[in-house]
Amino acid sequence: MKFSCMIWPHSGSDVAPVVRLARQAEDCDFETVYIGDSQMIWNDVWVCLAACAAATHRVRLGTGVTNTATRHPAVTANAAMTLNALSGGRAVLGLGAGDSAVRTAGLSPTSLQTLRERTIFIQALLRGDEVDALPWGGEVRATTWARETRVRLVGADRWGALPVQLACMSPKSARVAGELCDGVIVDGHMGGNAEGARATVAAATAGALSAGRDPAALRFIAAIDAAIDDDRTRALDQVRPTAARNIARKPWLPDTLGIAHADVVRRVTDSYQFYQHLDLTARHRELIPDEVAMKCCIAGTPQDCIDKGRELRAAGINEISIFVTSQDEEGSRRNLVRFAEEVMPHV
């Protein structure tokens, strides 16, 4: 089992806490540090990643995740290539349909077909291939000032392709990830429980086989909030914002998990504020019962966390990526250390 972390770089603080958390993760032997991308509520993902690249030496660095709606995919490909050069080949590109980043900008998540097309485009650019220009806000055509309908990313062939991972919250998106990508980020509720993880792994495996790829080469990454505390209630309090986010995105979640809380679903979906997305002070966190938080996250005593990690491993997960936040740097640092010392050796 590999271990990584995803840092939420809240705009209420500067970049320094993000860098310190990345260093702590490296010191604790986490393999990868991912940083979230949500431009209206968090510090810029690429600036944070560049700062972390300059301050670390071994840990892989990547987006966890960016989208293809708020930046042209060619811009994202170039940013990933530049990070790869800056970090000495440690970059990873995580992509997704968009969540708070698009919603707080007045946009909608991209369709699966559009995400597929843009992922293929980015991968081709990162390989150094010349490809058809990607339509963006209109038809691609040659004019006096824009003559190119075939495009390439200059310098990409020097650095080589880097791993591309796709965030999934359904079997359909997992199948696409298996067909195209190096990693399958099992997001939200799907990564928080064995049933969802198993279904995602199966769908991605089928996608890989349909494309003639070896599913054994895929990373299956459970992106999951985690909190370790000798007091289980305190641990659950830390992950309630993530559980609320999962329900707001997938109102049918409690039924899938066998949780009879229709009233919770209605109240969370009605009150969820994306400007308080994954915020430890968000009011909607107060609506989440313990049972829902336990199903969506790794939270509780060290043994609780070990048991959940083992369940995910048995379901086919081979990387667990725990959430940490610059909003509570000391709490996040403590969580990283305890997870490394008390959970990782036993999963």
mmCIF file of C-alpha atoms in Angstrom, residues 100-244:
data_model
loop_
_atom_site.group_PDB
_atom_site.id
_atom_site.type_symbol
_atom_site.label_atom_id
_atom_site.label_comp_id
_atom_site.label_asym_id
_atom_site.label_seq_id
_atom_site.Cartn_x
_atom_site.Cartn_y
_atom_site.Cartn_z
ATOM 1 C CA SER A 100 -16.062 23.868 -6.119
ATOM 2 C CA ALA A 101 -13.673 25.417 -8.668
ATOM 3 C CA VAL A 102 -16.347 25.514 -11.349
ATOM 4 C CA ARG A 103 -19.385 26.033 -9.129
ATOM 5 C CA THR A 104 -17.953 29.107 -7.388
ATOM 6 C CA ALA A 105 -17.097 30.543 -10.813
ATOM 7 C CA GLY A 106 -20.656 30.191 -12.087
ATOM 8 C CA LEU A 107 -19.804 27.195 -14.286
ATOM 9 C CA SER A 108 -20.891 23.562 -14.360
ATOM 10 C CA PRO A 109 -18.762 20.416 -14.136
ATOM 11 C CA THR A 110 -17.697 19.132 -17.545
ATOM 12 C CA SER A 111 -19.493 16.169 -19.050
ATOM 13 C CA LEU A 112 -17.723 12.824 -19.034
ATOM 14 C CA GLN A 113 -17.363 12.904 -22.824
ATOM 15 C CA THR A 114 -15.780 16.362 -22.732
ATOM 16 C CA LEU A 115 -13.476 15.338 -19.890
ATOM 17 C CA ARG A 116 -12.433 12.284 -21.881
ATOM 18 C CA GLU A 117 -11.621 14.364 -24.976
ATOM 19 C CA ARG A 118 -9.653 16.931 -23.003
ATOM 20 C CA THR A 119 -7.735 14.260 -21.095
ATOM 21 C CA ILE A 120 -6.666 12.652 -24.378
ATOM 22 C CA PHE A 121 -5.614 16.081 -25.673
ATOM 23 C CA ILE A 122 -3.506 16.821 -22.583
ATOM 24 C CA GLN A 123 -1.863 13.400 -22.656
ATOM 25 C CA ALA A 124 -0.937 13.843 -26.315
ATOM 26 C CA LEU A 125 0.630 17.246 -25.657
ATOM 27 C CA LEU A 126 2.625 15.873 -22.720
ATOM 28 C CA ARG A 127 3.993 13.112 -24.967
ATOM 29 C CA GLY A 128 5.186 15.754 -27.410
ATOM 30 C CA ASP A 129 2.671 14.772 -30.101
ATOM 31 C CA GLU A 130 1.200 17.163 -32.642
ATOM 32 C CA VAL A 131 -2.590 17.082 -32.379
ATOM 33 C CA ASP A 132 -5.692 18.826 -33.657
ATOM 34 C CA ALA A 133 -6.364 22.099 -31.850
ATOM 35 C CA LEU A 134 -9.018 21.831 -29.170
ATOM 36 C CA PRO A 135 -12.230 23.850 -29.610
ATOM 37 C CA TRP A 136 -12.534 26.410 -26.814
ATOM 38 C CA GLY A 137 -15.444 28.788 -26.823
ATOM 39 C CA GLY A 138 -15.970 28.392 -30.551
ATOM 40 C CA GLU A 139 -14.918 26.674 -33.729
ATOM 41 C CA VAL A 140 -11.245 25.988 -34.466
ATOM 42 C CA ARG A 141 -10.333 27.511 -37.823
ATOM 43 C CA ALA A 142 -7.380 29.184 -39.471
ATOM 44 C CA THR A 143 -7.577 32.988 -39.755
ATOM 45 C CA THR A 144 -5.138 35.776 -40.501
ATOM 46 C CA TRP A 145 -4.069 35.868 -36.861
ATOM 47 C CA ALA A 146 -4.621 32.215 -35.898
ATOM 48 C CA ARG A 147 -3.246 29.987 -38.605
ATOM 49 C CA GLU A 148 -2.697 26.822 -36.581
ATOM 50 C CA THR A 149 -5.237 24.013 -36.485
ATOM 51 C CA ARG A 150 -2.539 21.500 -35.449
ATOM 52 C CA VAL A 151 -0.730 22.202 -32.185
ATOM 53 C CA ARG A 152 2.104 20.834 -30.046
ATOM 54 C CA LEU A 153 3.734 21.630 -26.707
ATOM 55 C CA VAL A 154 7.305 22.728 -27.357
ATOM 56 C CA GLY A 155 9.724 21.035 -24.972
ATOM 57 C CA ALA A 156 7.427 18.196 -23.895
ATOM 58 C CA ASP A 157 9.562 15.591 -25.654
ATOM 59 C CA ARG A 158 12.530 16.668 -23.533
ATOM 60 C CA TRP A 159 10.883 15.776 -20.235
ATOM 61 C CA GLY A 160 8.762 12.805 -21.261
ATOM 62 C CA ALA A 161 5.186 11.993 -20.379
ATOM 63 C CA LEU A 162 4.175 12.250 -16.734
ATOM 64 C CA PRO A 163 1.490 10.251 -14.889
ATOM 65 C CA VAL A 164 -2.081 11.404 -15.476
ATOM 66 C CA GLN A 165 -4.782 10.393 -12.981
ATOM 67 C CA LEU A 166 -8.537 10.863 -13.213
ATOM 68 C CA ALA A 167 -10.889 11.521 -10.288
ATOM 69 C CA CYS A 168 -13.981 9.315 -10.364
ATOM 70 C CA MET A 169 -17.267 9.370 -8.493
ATOM 71 C CA SER A 170 -19.115 6.797 -10.588
ATOM 72 C CA PRO A 171 -18.431 3.506 -12.399
ATOM 73 C CA LYS A 172 -18.760 5.314 -15.760
ATOM 74 C CA SER A 173 -15.957 7.753 -15.024
ATOM 75 C CA ALA A 174 -13.887 4.939 -13.491
ATOM 76 C CA ARG A 175 -14.160 2.992 -16.728
ATOM 77 C CA VAL A 176 -12.819 5.992 -18.668
ATOM 78 C CA ALA A 177 -9.968 6.329 -16.178
ATOM 79 C CA GLY A 178 -9.094 2.686 -16.695
ATOM 80 C CA GLU A 179 -9.106 3.107 -20.461
ATOM 81 C CA LEU A 180 -6.908 6.213 -20.549
ATOM 82 C CA CYS A 181 -5.011 7.008 -17.390
ATOM 83 C CA ASP A 182 -2.218 5.883 -15.101
ATOM 84 C CA GLY A 183 -4.243 6.315 -11.943
ATOM 85 C CA VAL A 184 -7.854 6.133 -10.809
ATOM 86 C CA ILE A 185 -8.653 8.559 -7.988
ATOM 87 C CA VAL A 186 -11.526 6.942 -6.124
ATOM 88 C CA ASP A 187 -13.147 10.120 -4.898
ATOM 89 C CA GLY A 188 -15.698 11.028 -2.285
ATOM 90 C CA HIS A 189 -17.910 8.278 -0.898
ATOM 91 C CA MET A 190 -16.532 5.783 -3.438
ATOM 92 C CA GLY A 191 -13.124 5.933 -1.782
ATOM 93 C CA GLY A 192 -14.435 6.046 1.751
ATOM 94 C CA ASN A 193 -15.912 2.582 1.991
ATOM 95 C CA ALA A 194 -15.072 -0.881 0.711
ATOM 96 C CA GLU A 195 -18.267 -1.294 -1.333
ATOM 97 C CA GLY A 196 -17.714 1.871 -3.346
ATOM 98 C CA ALA A 197 -14.009 1.187 -3.767
ATOM 99 C CA ARG A 198 -14.658 -2.343 -5.004
ATOM 100 C CA ALA A 199 -17.181 -1.136 -7.600
ATOM 101 C CA THR A 200 -14.789 1.556 -8.837
ATOM 102 C CA VAL A 201 -11.866 -0.853 -9.123
ATOM 103 C CA ALA A 202 -14.035 -3.302 -11.073
ATOM 104 C CA ALA A 203 -15.213 -0.616 -13.512
ATOM 105 C CA ALA A 204 -11.705 0.742 -14.087
ATOM 106 C CA THR A 205 -10.351 -2.773 -14.565
ATOM 107 C CA ALA A 206 -13.002 -3.433 -17.208
ATOM 108 C CA GLY A 207 -12.080 -0.169 -18.924
ATOM 109 C CA ALA A 208 -8.395 -1.054 -18.966
ATOM 110 C CA LEU A 209 -9.062 -4.508 -20.399
ATOM 111 C CA SER A 210 -11.342 -3.074 -23.099
ATOM 112 C CA ALA A 211 -8.489 -0.782 -24.179
ATOM 113 C CA GLY A 212 -5.929 -3.597 -24.182
ATOM 114 C CA ARG A 213 -4.172 -2.222 -21.104
ATOM 115 C CA ASP A 214 -2.892 -4.081 -18.047
ATOM 116 C CA PRO A 215 -5.102 -3.196 -15.047
ATOM 117 C CA ALA A 216 -2.346 -4.381 -12.703
ATOM 118 C CA ALA A 217 -0.359 -1.283 -13.714
ATOM 119 C CA LEU A 218 -3.076 1.111 -12.495
ATOM 120 C CA ARG A 219 -2.969 3.070 -9.270
ATOM 121 C CA PHE A 220 -6.246 2.926 -7.379
ATOM 122 C CA ILE A 221 -6.131 5.929 -5.060
ATOM 123 C CA ALA A 222 -8.689 6.311 -2.287
ATOM 124 C CA ALA A 223 -8.956 10.087 -1.802
ATOM 125 C CA ILE A 224 -10.396 10.265 1.671
ATOM 126 C CA ASP A 225 -10.565 12.539 4.666
ATOM 127 C CA ALA A 226 -8.817 11.091 7.695
ATOM 128 C CA ALA A 227 -8.583 12.052 11.338
ATOM 129 C CA ILE A 228 -6.874 10.140 14.127
ATOM 130 C CA ASP A 229 -7.742 10.814 17.734
ATOM 131 C CA ASP A 230 -7.977 8.676 20.839
ATOM 132 C CA ASP A 231 -11.410 10.274 21.221
ATOM 133 C CA ARG A 232 -13.520 8.982 18.315
ATOM 134 C CA THR A 233 -16.016 11.854 18.532
ATOM 135 C CA ARG A 234 -13.275 14.461 18.152
ATOM 136 C CA ALA A 235 -11.957 12.598 15.110
ATOM 137 C CA LEU A 236 -15.397 12.473 13.516
ATOM 138 C CA ASP A 237 -15.873 16.204 14.104
ATOM 139 C CA GLN A 238 -12.829 16.863 11.915
ATOM 140 C CA VAL A 239 -14.207 14.959 8.912
ATOM 141 C CA ARG A 240 -17.829 16.136 8.947
ATOM 142 C CA PRO A 241 -17.179 18.875 6.314
ATOM 143 C CA THR A 242 -15.999 16.212 3.866
ATOM 144 C CA ALA A 243 -18.966 13.973 4.582
ATOM 145 C CA ALA A 244 -21.245 16.952 3.905
#
